[in-house]
Coordinates of C-alpha atoms in Angstrom, one line a residue:
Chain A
X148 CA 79.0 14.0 22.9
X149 CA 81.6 15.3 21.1
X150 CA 82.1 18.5 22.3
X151 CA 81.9 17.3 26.0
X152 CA 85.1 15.0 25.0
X153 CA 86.4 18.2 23.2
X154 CA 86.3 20.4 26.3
X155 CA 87.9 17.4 28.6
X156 CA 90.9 16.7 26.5
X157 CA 91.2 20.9 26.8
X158 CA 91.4 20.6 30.5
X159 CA 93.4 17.3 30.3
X160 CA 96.2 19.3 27.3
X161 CA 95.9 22.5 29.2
X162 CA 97.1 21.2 32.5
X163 CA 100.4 19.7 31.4
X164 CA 100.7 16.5 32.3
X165 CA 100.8 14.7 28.9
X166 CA 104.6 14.2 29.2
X167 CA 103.5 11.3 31.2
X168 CA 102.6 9.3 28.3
X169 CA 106.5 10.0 27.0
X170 CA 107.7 8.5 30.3
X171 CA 107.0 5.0 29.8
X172 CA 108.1 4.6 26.0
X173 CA 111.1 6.1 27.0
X174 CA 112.2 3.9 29.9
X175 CA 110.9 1.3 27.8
X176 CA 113.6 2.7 25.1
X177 CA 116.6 2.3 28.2
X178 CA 115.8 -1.1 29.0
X179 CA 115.7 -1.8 25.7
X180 CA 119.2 -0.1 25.2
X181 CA 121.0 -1.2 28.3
X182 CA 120.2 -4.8 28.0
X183 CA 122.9 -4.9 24.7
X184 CA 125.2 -7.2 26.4
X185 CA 123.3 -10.1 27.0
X186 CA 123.2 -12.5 24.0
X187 CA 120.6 -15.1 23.8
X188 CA 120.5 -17.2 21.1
X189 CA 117.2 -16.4 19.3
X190 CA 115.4 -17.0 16.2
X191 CA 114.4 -13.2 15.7
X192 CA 116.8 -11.0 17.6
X193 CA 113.7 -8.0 18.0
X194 CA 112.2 -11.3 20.1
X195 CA 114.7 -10.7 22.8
X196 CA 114.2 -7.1 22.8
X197 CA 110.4 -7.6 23.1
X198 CA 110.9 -10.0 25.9
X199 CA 112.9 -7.2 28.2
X200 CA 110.9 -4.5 27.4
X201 CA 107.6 -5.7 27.6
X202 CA 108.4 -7.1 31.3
X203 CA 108.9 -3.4 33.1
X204 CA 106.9 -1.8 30.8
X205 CA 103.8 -4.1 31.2
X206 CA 104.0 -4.6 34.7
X207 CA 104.5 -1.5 35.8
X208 CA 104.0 1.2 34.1
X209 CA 101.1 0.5 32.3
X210 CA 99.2 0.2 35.0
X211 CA 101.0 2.9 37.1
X212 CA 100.6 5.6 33.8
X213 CA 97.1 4.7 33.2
X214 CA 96.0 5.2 36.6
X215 CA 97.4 8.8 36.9
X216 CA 96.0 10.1 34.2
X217 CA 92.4 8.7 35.6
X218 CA 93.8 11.0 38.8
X219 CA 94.5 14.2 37.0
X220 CA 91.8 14.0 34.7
X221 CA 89.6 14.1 37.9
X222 CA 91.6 15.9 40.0
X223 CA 90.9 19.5 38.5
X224 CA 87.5 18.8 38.9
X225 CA 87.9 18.2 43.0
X226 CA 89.5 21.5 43.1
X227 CA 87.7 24.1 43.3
X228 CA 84.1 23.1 42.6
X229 CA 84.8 21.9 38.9
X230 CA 81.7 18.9 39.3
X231 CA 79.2 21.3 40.2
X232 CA 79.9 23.7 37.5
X233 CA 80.3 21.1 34.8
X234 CA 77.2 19.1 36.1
X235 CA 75.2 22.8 35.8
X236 CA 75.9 22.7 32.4
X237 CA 73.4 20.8 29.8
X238 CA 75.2 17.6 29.5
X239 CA 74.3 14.3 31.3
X240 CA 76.2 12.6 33.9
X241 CA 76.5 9.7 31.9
X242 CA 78.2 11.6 29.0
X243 CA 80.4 12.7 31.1
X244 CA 81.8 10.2 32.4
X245 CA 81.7 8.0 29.0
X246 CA 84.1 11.0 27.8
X247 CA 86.7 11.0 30.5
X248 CA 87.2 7.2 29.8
X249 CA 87.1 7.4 26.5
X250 CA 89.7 10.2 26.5
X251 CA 91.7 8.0 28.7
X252 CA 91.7 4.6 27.0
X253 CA 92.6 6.9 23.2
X254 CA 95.7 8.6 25.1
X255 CA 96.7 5.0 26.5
X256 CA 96.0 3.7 22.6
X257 CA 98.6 6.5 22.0
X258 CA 101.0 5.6 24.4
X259 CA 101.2 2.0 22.9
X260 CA 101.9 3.3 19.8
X261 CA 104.7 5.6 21.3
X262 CA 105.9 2.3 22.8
X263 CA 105.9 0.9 19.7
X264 CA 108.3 3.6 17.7
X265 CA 110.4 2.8 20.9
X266 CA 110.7 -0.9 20.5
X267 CA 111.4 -0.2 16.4
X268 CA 114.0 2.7 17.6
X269 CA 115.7 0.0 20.2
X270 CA 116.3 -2.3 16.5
X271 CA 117.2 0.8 14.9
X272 CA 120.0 1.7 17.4
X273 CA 121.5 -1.7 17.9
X274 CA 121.4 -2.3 14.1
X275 CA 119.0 -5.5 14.6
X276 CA 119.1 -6.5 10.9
X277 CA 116.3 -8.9 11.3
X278 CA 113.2 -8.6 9.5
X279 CA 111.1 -6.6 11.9
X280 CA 107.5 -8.7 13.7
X281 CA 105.0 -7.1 12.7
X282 CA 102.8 -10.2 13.0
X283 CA 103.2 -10.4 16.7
X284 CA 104.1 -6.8 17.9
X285 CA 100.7 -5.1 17.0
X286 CA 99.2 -8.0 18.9
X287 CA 101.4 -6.6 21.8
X288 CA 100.7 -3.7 21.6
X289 CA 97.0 -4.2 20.7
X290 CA 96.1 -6.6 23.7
X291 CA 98.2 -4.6 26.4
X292 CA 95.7 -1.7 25.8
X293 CA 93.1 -3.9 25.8
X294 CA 94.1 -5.7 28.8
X295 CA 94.0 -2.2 30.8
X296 CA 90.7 -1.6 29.9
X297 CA 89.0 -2.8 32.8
X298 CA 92.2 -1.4 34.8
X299 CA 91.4 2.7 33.2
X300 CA 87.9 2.1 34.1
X301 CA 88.5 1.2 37.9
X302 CA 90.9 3.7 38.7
X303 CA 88.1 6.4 37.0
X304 CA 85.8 5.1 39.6
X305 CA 88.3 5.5 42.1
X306 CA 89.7 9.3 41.3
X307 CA 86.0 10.2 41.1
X308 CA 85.5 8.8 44.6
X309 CA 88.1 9.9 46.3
X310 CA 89.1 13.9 46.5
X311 CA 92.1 13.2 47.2
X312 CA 95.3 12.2 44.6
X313 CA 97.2 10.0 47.0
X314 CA 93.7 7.7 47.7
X315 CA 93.6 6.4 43.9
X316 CA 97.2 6.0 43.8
X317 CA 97.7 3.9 46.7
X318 CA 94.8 1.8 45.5
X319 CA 96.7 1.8 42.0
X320 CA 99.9 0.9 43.6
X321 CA 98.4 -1.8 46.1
X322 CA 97.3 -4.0 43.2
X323 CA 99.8 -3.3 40.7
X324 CA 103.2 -4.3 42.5
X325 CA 101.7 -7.7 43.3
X326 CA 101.4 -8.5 39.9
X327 CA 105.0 -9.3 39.4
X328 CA 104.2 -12.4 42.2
X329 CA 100.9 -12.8 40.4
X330 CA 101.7 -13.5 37.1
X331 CA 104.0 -16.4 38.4
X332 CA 101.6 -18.4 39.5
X333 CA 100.0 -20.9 37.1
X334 CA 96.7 -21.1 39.5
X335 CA 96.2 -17.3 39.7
X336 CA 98.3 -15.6 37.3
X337 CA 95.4 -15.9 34.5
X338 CA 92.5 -14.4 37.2
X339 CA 94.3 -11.6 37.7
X340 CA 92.9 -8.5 36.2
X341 CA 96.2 -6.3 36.7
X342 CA 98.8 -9.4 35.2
X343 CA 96.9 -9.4 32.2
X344 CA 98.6 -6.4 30.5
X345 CA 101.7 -8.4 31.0
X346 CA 100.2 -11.9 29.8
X347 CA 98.7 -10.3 26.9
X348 CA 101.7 -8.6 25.7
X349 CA 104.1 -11.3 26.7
X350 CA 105.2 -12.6 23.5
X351 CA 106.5 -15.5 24.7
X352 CA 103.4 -17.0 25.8
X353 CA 101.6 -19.2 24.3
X354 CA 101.8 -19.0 20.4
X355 CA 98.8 -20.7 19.6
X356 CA 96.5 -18.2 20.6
X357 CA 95.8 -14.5 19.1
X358 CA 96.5 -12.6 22.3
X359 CA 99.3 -15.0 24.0
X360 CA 96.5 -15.5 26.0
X361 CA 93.6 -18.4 25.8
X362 CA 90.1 -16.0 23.8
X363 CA 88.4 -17.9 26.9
X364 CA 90.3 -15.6 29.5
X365 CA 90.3 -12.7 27.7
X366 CA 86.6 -12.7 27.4
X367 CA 86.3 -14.0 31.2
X368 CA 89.0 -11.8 33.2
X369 CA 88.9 -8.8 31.0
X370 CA 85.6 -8.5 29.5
X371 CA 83.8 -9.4 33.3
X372 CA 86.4 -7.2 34.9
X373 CA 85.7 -4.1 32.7
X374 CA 81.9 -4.8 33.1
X375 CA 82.1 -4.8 36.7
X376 CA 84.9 -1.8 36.9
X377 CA 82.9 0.2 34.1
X378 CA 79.1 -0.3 35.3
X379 CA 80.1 0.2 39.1
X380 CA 82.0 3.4 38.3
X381 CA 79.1 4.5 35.7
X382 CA 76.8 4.0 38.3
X383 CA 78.4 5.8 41.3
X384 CA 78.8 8.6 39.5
X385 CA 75.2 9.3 38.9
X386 CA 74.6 8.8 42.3
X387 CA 77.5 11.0 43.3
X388 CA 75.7 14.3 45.4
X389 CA 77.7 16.9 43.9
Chain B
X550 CA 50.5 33.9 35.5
X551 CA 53.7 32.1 33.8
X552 CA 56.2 30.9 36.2
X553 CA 59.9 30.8 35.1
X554 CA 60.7 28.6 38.1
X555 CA 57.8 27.1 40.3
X556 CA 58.4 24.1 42.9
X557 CA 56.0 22.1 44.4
X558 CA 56.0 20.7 47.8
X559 CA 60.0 20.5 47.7
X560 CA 61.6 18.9 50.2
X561 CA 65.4 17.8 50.6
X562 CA 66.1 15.7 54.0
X563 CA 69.6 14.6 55.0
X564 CA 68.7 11.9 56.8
X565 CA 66.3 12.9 59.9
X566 CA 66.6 16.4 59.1
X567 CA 64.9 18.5 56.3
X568 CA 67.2 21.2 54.8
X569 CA 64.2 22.1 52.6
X570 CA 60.7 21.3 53.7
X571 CA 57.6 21.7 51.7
X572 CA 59.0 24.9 50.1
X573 CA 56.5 27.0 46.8
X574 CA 58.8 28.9 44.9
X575 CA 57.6 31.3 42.5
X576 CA 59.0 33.0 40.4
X577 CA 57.3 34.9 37.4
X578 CA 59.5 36.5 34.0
X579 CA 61.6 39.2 34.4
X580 CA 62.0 39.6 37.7
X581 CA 64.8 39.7 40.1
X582 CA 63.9 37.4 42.6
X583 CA 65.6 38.0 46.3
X584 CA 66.2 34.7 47.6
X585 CA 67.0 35.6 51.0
X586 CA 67.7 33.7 54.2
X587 CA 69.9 33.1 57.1
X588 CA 73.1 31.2 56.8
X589 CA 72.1 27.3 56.8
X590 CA 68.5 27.9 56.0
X591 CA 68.5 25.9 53.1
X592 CA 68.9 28.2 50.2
X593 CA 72.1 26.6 48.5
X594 CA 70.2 23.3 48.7
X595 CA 67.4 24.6 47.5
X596 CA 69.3 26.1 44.4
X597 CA 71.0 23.1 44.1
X598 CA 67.7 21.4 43.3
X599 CA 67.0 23.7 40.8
X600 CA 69.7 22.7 38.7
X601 CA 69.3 19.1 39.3
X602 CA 72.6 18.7 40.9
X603 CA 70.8 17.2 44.0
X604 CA 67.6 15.3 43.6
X605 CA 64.5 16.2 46.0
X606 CA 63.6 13.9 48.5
X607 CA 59.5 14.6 47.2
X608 CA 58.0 17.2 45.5
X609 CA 58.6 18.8 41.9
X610 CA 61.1 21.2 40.4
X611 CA 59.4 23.0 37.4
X612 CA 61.3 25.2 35.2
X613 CA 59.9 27.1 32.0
X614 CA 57.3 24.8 32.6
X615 CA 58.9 22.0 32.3
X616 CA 59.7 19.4 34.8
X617 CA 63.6 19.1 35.8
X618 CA 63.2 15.1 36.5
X619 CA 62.3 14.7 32.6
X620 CA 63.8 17.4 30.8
X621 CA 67.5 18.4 33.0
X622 CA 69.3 18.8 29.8
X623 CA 66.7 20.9 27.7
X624 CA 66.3 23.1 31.1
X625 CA 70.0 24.0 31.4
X626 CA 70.2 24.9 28.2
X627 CA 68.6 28.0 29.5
X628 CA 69.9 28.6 32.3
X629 CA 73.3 29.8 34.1
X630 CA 73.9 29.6 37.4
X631 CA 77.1 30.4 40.2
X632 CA 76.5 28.1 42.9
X633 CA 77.9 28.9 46.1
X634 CA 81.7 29.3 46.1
X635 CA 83.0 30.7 42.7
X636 CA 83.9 27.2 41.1
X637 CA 86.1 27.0 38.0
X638 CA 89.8 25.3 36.8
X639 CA 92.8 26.8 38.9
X640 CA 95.2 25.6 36.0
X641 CA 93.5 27.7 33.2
X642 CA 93.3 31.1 32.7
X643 CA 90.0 33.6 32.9
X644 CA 89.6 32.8 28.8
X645 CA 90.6 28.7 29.0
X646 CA 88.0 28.8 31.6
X647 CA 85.1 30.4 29.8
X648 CA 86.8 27.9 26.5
X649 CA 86.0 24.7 28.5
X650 CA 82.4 25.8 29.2
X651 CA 82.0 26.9 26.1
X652 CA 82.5 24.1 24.1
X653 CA 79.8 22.4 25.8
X654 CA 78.1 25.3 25.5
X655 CA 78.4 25.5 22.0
X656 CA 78.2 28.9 21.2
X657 CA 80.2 31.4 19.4
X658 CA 84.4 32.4 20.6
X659 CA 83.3 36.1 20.8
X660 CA 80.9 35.7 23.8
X661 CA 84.2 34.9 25.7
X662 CA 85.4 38.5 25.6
X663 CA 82.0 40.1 25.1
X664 CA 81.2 38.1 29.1
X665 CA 84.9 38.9 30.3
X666 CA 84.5 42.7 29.6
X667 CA 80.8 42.7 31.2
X668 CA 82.5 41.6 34.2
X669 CA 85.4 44.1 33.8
X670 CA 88.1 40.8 33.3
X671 CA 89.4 41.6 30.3
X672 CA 92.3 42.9 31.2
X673 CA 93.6 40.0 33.2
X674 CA 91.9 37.6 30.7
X675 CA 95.1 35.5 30.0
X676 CA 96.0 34.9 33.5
X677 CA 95.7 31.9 35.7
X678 CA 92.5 31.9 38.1
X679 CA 94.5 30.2 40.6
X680 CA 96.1 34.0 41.2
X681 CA 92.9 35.9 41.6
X682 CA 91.5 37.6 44.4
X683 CA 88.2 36.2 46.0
X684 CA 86.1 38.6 44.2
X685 CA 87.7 38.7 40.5
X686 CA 86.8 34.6 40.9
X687 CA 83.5 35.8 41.3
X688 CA 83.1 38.0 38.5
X689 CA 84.5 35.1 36.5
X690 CA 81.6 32.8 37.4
X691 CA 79.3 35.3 36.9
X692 CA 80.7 35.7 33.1
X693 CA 80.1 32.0 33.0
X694 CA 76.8 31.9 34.0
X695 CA 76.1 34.8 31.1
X696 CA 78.2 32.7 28.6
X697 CA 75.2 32.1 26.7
X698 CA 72.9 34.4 27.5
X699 CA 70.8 32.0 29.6
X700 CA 67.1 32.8 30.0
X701 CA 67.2 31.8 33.8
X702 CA 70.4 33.2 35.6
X703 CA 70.8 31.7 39.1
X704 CA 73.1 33.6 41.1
X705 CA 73.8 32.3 44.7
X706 CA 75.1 34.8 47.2
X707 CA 77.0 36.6 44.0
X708 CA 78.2 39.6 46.0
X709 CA 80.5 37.3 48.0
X710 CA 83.8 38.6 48.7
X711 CA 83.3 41.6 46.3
X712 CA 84.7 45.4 47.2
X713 CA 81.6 47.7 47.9
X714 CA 82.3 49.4 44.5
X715 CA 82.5 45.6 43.4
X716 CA 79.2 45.5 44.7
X717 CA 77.8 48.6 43.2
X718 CA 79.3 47.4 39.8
X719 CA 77.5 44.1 40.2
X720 CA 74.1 45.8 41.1
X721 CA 74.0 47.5 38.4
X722 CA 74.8 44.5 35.9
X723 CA 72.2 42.3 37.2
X724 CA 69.4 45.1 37.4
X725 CA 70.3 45.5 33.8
X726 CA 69.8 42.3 32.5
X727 CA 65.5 41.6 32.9
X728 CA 65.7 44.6 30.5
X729 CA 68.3 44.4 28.5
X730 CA 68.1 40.7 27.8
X731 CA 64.8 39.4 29.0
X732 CA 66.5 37.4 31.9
X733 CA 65.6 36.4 34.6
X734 CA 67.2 36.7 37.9
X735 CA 67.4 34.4 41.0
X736 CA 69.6 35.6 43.9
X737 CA 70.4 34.6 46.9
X738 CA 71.9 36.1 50.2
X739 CA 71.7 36.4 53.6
X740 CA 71.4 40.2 53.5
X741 CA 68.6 42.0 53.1
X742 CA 70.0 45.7 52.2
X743 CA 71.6 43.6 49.2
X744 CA 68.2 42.3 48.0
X745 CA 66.4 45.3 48.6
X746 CA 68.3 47.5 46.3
X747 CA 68.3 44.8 43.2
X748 CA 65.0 42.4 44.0
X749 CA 61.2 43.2 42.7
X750 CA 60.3 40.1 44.3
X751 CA 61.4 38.3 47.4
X752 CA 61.0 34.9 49.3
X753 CA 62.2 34.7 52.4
X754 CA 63.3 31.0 54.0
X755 CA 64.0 30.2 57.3
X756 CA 64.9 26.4 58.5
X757 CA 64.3 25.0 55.1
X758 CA 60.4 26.9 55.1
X759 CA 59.6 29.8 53.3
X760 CA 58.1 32.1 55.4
X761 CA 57.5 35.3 53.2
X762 CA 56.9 35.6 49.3
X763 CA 55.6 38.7 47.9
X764 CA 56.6 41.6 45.9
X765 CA 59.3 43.8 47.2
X766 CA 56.7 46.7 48.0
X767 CA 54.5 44.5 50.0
X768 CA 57.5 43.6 52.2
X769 CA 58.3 47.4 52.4
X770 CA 54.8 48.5 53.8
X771 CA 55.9 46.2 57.2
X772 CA 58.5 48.4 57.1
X773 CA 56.3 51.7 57.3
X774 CA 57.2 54.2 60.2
X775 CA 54.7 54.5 63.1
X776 CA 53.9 58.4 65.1
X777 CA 54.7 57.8 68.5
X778 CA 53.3 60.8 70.8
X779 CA 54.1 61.6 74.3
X780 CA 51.5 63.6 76.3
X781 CA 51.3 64.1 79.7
X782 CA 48.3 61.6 80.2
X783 CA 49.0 58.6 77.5
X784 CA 46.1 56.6 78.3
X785 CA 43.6 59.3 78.2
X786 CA 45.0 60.4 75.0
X787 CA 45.0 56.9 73.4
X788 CA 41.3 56.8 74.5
X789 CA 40.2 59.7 73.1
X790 CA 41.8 59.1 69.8
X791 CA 40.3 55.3 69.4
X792 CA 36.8 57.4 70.4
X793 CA 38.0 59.6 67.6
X794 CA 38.0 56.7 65.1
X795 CA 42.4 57.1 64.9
X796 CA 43.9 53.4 65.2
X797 CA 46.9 53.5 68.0
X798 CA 48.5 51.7 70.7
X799 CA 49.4 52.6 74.4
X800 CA 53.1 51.9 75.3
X801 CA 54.1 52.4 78.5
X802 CA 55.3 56.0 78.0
X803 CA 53.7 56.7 74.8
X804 CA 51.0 56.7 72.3
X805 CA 51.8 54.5 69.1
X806 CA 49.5 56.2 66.0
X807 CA 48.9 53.9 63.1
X808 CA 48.7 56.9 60.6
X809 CA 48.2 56.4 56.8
X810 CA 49.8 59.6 56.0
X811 CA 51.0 62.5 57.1
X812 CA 47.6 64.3 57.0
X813 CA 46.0 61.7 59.6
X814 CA 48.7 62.5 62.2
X815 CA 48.2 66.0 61.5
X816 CA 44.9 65.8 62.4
X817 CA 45.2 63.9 65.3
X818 CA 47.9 65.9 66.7
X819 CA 45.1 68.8 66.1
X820 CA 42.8 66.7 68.0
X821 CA 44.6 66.0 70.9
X822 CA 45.8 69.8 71.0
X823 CA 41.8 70.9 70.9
X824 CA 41.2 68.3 73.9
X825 CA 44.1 70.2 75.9
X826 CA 46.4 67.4 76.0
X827 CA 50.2 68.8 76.6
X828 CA 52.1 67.0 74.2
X829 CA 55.9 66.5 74.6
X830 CA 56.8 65.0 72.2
X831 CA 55.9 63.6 68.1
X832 CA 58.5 61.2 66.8
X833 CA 58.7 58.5 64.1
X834 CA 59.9 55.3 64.7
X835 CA 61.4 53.5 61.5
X836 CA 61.1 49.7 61.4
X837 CA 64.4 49.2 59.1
X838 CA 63.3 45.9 56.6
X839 CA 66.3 44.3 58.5
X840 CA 64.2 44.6 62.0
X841 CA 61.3 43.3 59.7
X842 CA 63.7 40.6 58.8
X843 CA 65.2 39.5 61.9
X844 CA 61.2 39.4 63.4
X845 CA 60.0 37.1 60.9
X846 CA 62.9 34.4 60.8
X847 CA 62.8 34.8 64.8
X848 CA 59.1 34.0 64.9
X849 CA 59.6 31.0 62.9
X850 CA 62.5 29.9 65.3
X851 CA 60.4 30.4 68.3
X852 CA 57.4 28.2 66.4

């Protein structure tokens, strides 16, 4: 198991496309910096930052990010027969598959983490003297990867499907610009598998609850939406005629 | 006999149609097996069976014994295979290709150059595939198949796009390898001069059936040249030699002799000579293995 993720995060490093994780973190770095002027009277001042960061970053390029990297770490493979040479050689489908998400949901994990140094460097720029929040930034960060869980695993499915880059994309960008309408709704907002990055990291919401988010929805919206994402994807792909 | 790769009953259908029907492969150690075939018979879907990359719509894949629906991963373990087009990574090089394989393969960093200079890439072993020509992709995917010295090597119409010196190199590489390594070799292609210089064994499949599967020598003796003699009475002739005991035919302007060897035409040239027969003319007619070829997959069309 290993060594099949070991030889897909060499095709993944070797075909250069890892700057893509920088790209969010660092726009998330600009909002965070060219937001300065606006003064809101706040407990924390880092709660303020948080607040405009999370909003573009959550929304949109969480998903947006996530989803290309599913592309290109599938789109080598559609090339030039990639599928039939890796499927000729002794590893299962299953295995296979299991590795490309799991190298996909570990870069994401590092992308929240780069997010992370950005939000601290924002603080560290603008000289934000408050005591840094700890307590409810790593549940941010923590619950926005979570949340795209079920989002990684659909978009697998997809690139795998689909030969093409632009099919997986559109499909991507089809659900993911909605959110922002979504997520306003009190009636759908919650049900919506692609707002939940946002509502998980959105530290204004609810306080109460570990996530932001009621453990009931969580386990409902996530958890079924990964199952059916990950299972229908899993399953497609052994069925694939390669 | 022990059979490296046997099948039983295979057959593929895409819906109504069968690619593959009720095909017996047999293949026994060490040889090099001609897999031959006109375009769209069904030798690429056959292959692809073999490596469990399609499943058969009935019947049994078996390789070292062993059936592929059980044991896929065990199987490939031994065996390497170039299916159809060359397939490999257009944003690695020659080596980050064999690199990728080869940590699945789990074997040791040195078969990467000792495979790259077997296929004469070592010199371009740090470009990008993306920039080769039809035939150095080839080579590469024939350095991956030998990455680990597989037991089995499948090699489906490997000659593709190579230079005839390309070719020759090629030849002599696989011929090399029952010997020098105990493999085995499968290949495929649609001609028969190819197979004939590197096969000991061939099948021959036509419409998904195969037709022929024999040693390479068997197939040659169809290929034996018949004695055809012109005389100035052919029928008479053909008479007298049947009376003689000689096995021949009447054409329409000649005498077809069914001769073993040189010595039995000799004679029945004699013969006819001592019955004062005027004979024109003795010629041989080859029947090239492509004519041999083209008859058999013809008759199968026409059935």
């Amino acid at each position: 198991m290993f060594s099949v993720i070991n030889s897909e995060w060499y095709k993944l490093r070797k075909s250069k496309v890892l700057f893509l994780l920088l790209v969010a973190p660092l726009i998330g770095l600009f909002i965070g910096l060219a937001n300065s002027s606006i003064e809101i009277e706040e407990i924390n001042a880092w709660h303020e930052k948080l607040v405009m960061m999370n909003f573009t970053y959550a929304i949109l390029f969480l998903p947006l990010i996530s989803g290309v990297l599913a592309s290109v770490i599938c789109k080598y493979e559609h090339q030039e027969g990639g599928w039939k040479q890796l499927m000729a050689l002794p590893v299962t489908r299953g295995k296979v598959f299991l590795s490309k998400y799991l190298l996909l949901i570990l870069l994401m994990l590092a992308m929240q983490l780069m997010y992370l140094v950005s939000i601290y460097l924002v603080g560290v720029i603008e000289g934000i003297t408050d005591p840094f929040p700890m307590d409810i930034v790593w549940k941010s960060i923590f619950g926005g990867w979570v949340a795209t869980l079920p989002l990684i695993a659909l978009q697998l499915w997809v690139s795998i499907a689909f030969k093409s880059f632009a099919a997986p994309f559109a499909i991507n960008v089809i659900f993911t610009l909605p959110t922002i309408l979504v997520i306003n709704s009190e009636r759908f907002g919650p049900y919506y598998p692609w707002g939940q990055p946002f509502l998980m990291m959105n530290i204004g919401g609810s306080t109460g609850d570990v996530f932001f988010v009621p453990w009931d929805q969580i386990l409902t919206v996530v958890g079924s939406s990964f199952l059916i994402f990950f299972i229908g994807g899993y399953l497609y792909f052994q069925k694939k005629a390669i | 006999m022990e059979y490296i790769v046997e099948t039983k009953h295979l057959t593929k259908s895409f819906g109504k149609e069968k690619a593959v029907s009720n095909l017996e492969m047999k293949i026994p150690k060490g040889e090099i097996y001609g897999f031959l075939g006109p375009n769209g018979a069904g030798k690429t879907t056959t292959i692809r069976m073999l490596l469990g990359l399609m499943r058969p719509t009935s019947g049994s894949v078996q390789l070292f014994g062993k059936d592929m629906k059980n044991n896929r991963i065990e199987i490939l373990k031994n065996v390497g295979s170039l299916v159809e087009n060359p397939s490999y990574y257009p944003h690695l090089t020659a080596k980050e290709n064999l690199e990728a394989s080869r940590k699945i393969l789990n074997v040791p960093k040195k078969r990467i150059d000792e495979v790259l200079q077997q296929v004469r890439l070592h010199e371009v072993a740090n470009k990008k595939v993306k920039g080769f020509s039809l035939g150095m992709k080839q080579r590469l995917g024939i350095a991956a198949a030998m990455l680990h010295q597989p037991e089995l090597l499948i090699l489906d119409e490997p000659t593709n796009g190579l230079d005839p010196s390309g070719i020759i190199e090629m030849r002599q590489l696989i011929q090399s390898l029952p010997e020098e390594y105990g493999m085995t070799v499968l290949i495929s292609s649609h001609l028969l001069s190819e197979i004939d210089q590197m096969a000991t064994r061939v099948g021959v499949v036509s419409k998904g059936k195969m037709i022929f599967q024999d040693s390479i020598e068997t197939m040659r003796k169809f290929a034996q040249a018949s004695i055809q003699v012109k005389v100035n009475d052919n029928e008479a002739a053909w008479r007298s030699l049947l009376a003689n005991g000689q096995k021949a035919d009447l054409e329409k302007e000649s005498v077809t002799l069914q001769a073993e060897d040189d010595e039995q035409v000799a004679a029945s040239i004699r013969y006819l000579v001592q019955l004062g027969f005027s004979i024109y003319r003795v010629q041989e007619e080859k029947r090239s293995l492509e004519n041999i070829f083209l008859e058999m997959t013809k008759e199968e069309q026409a059935g």
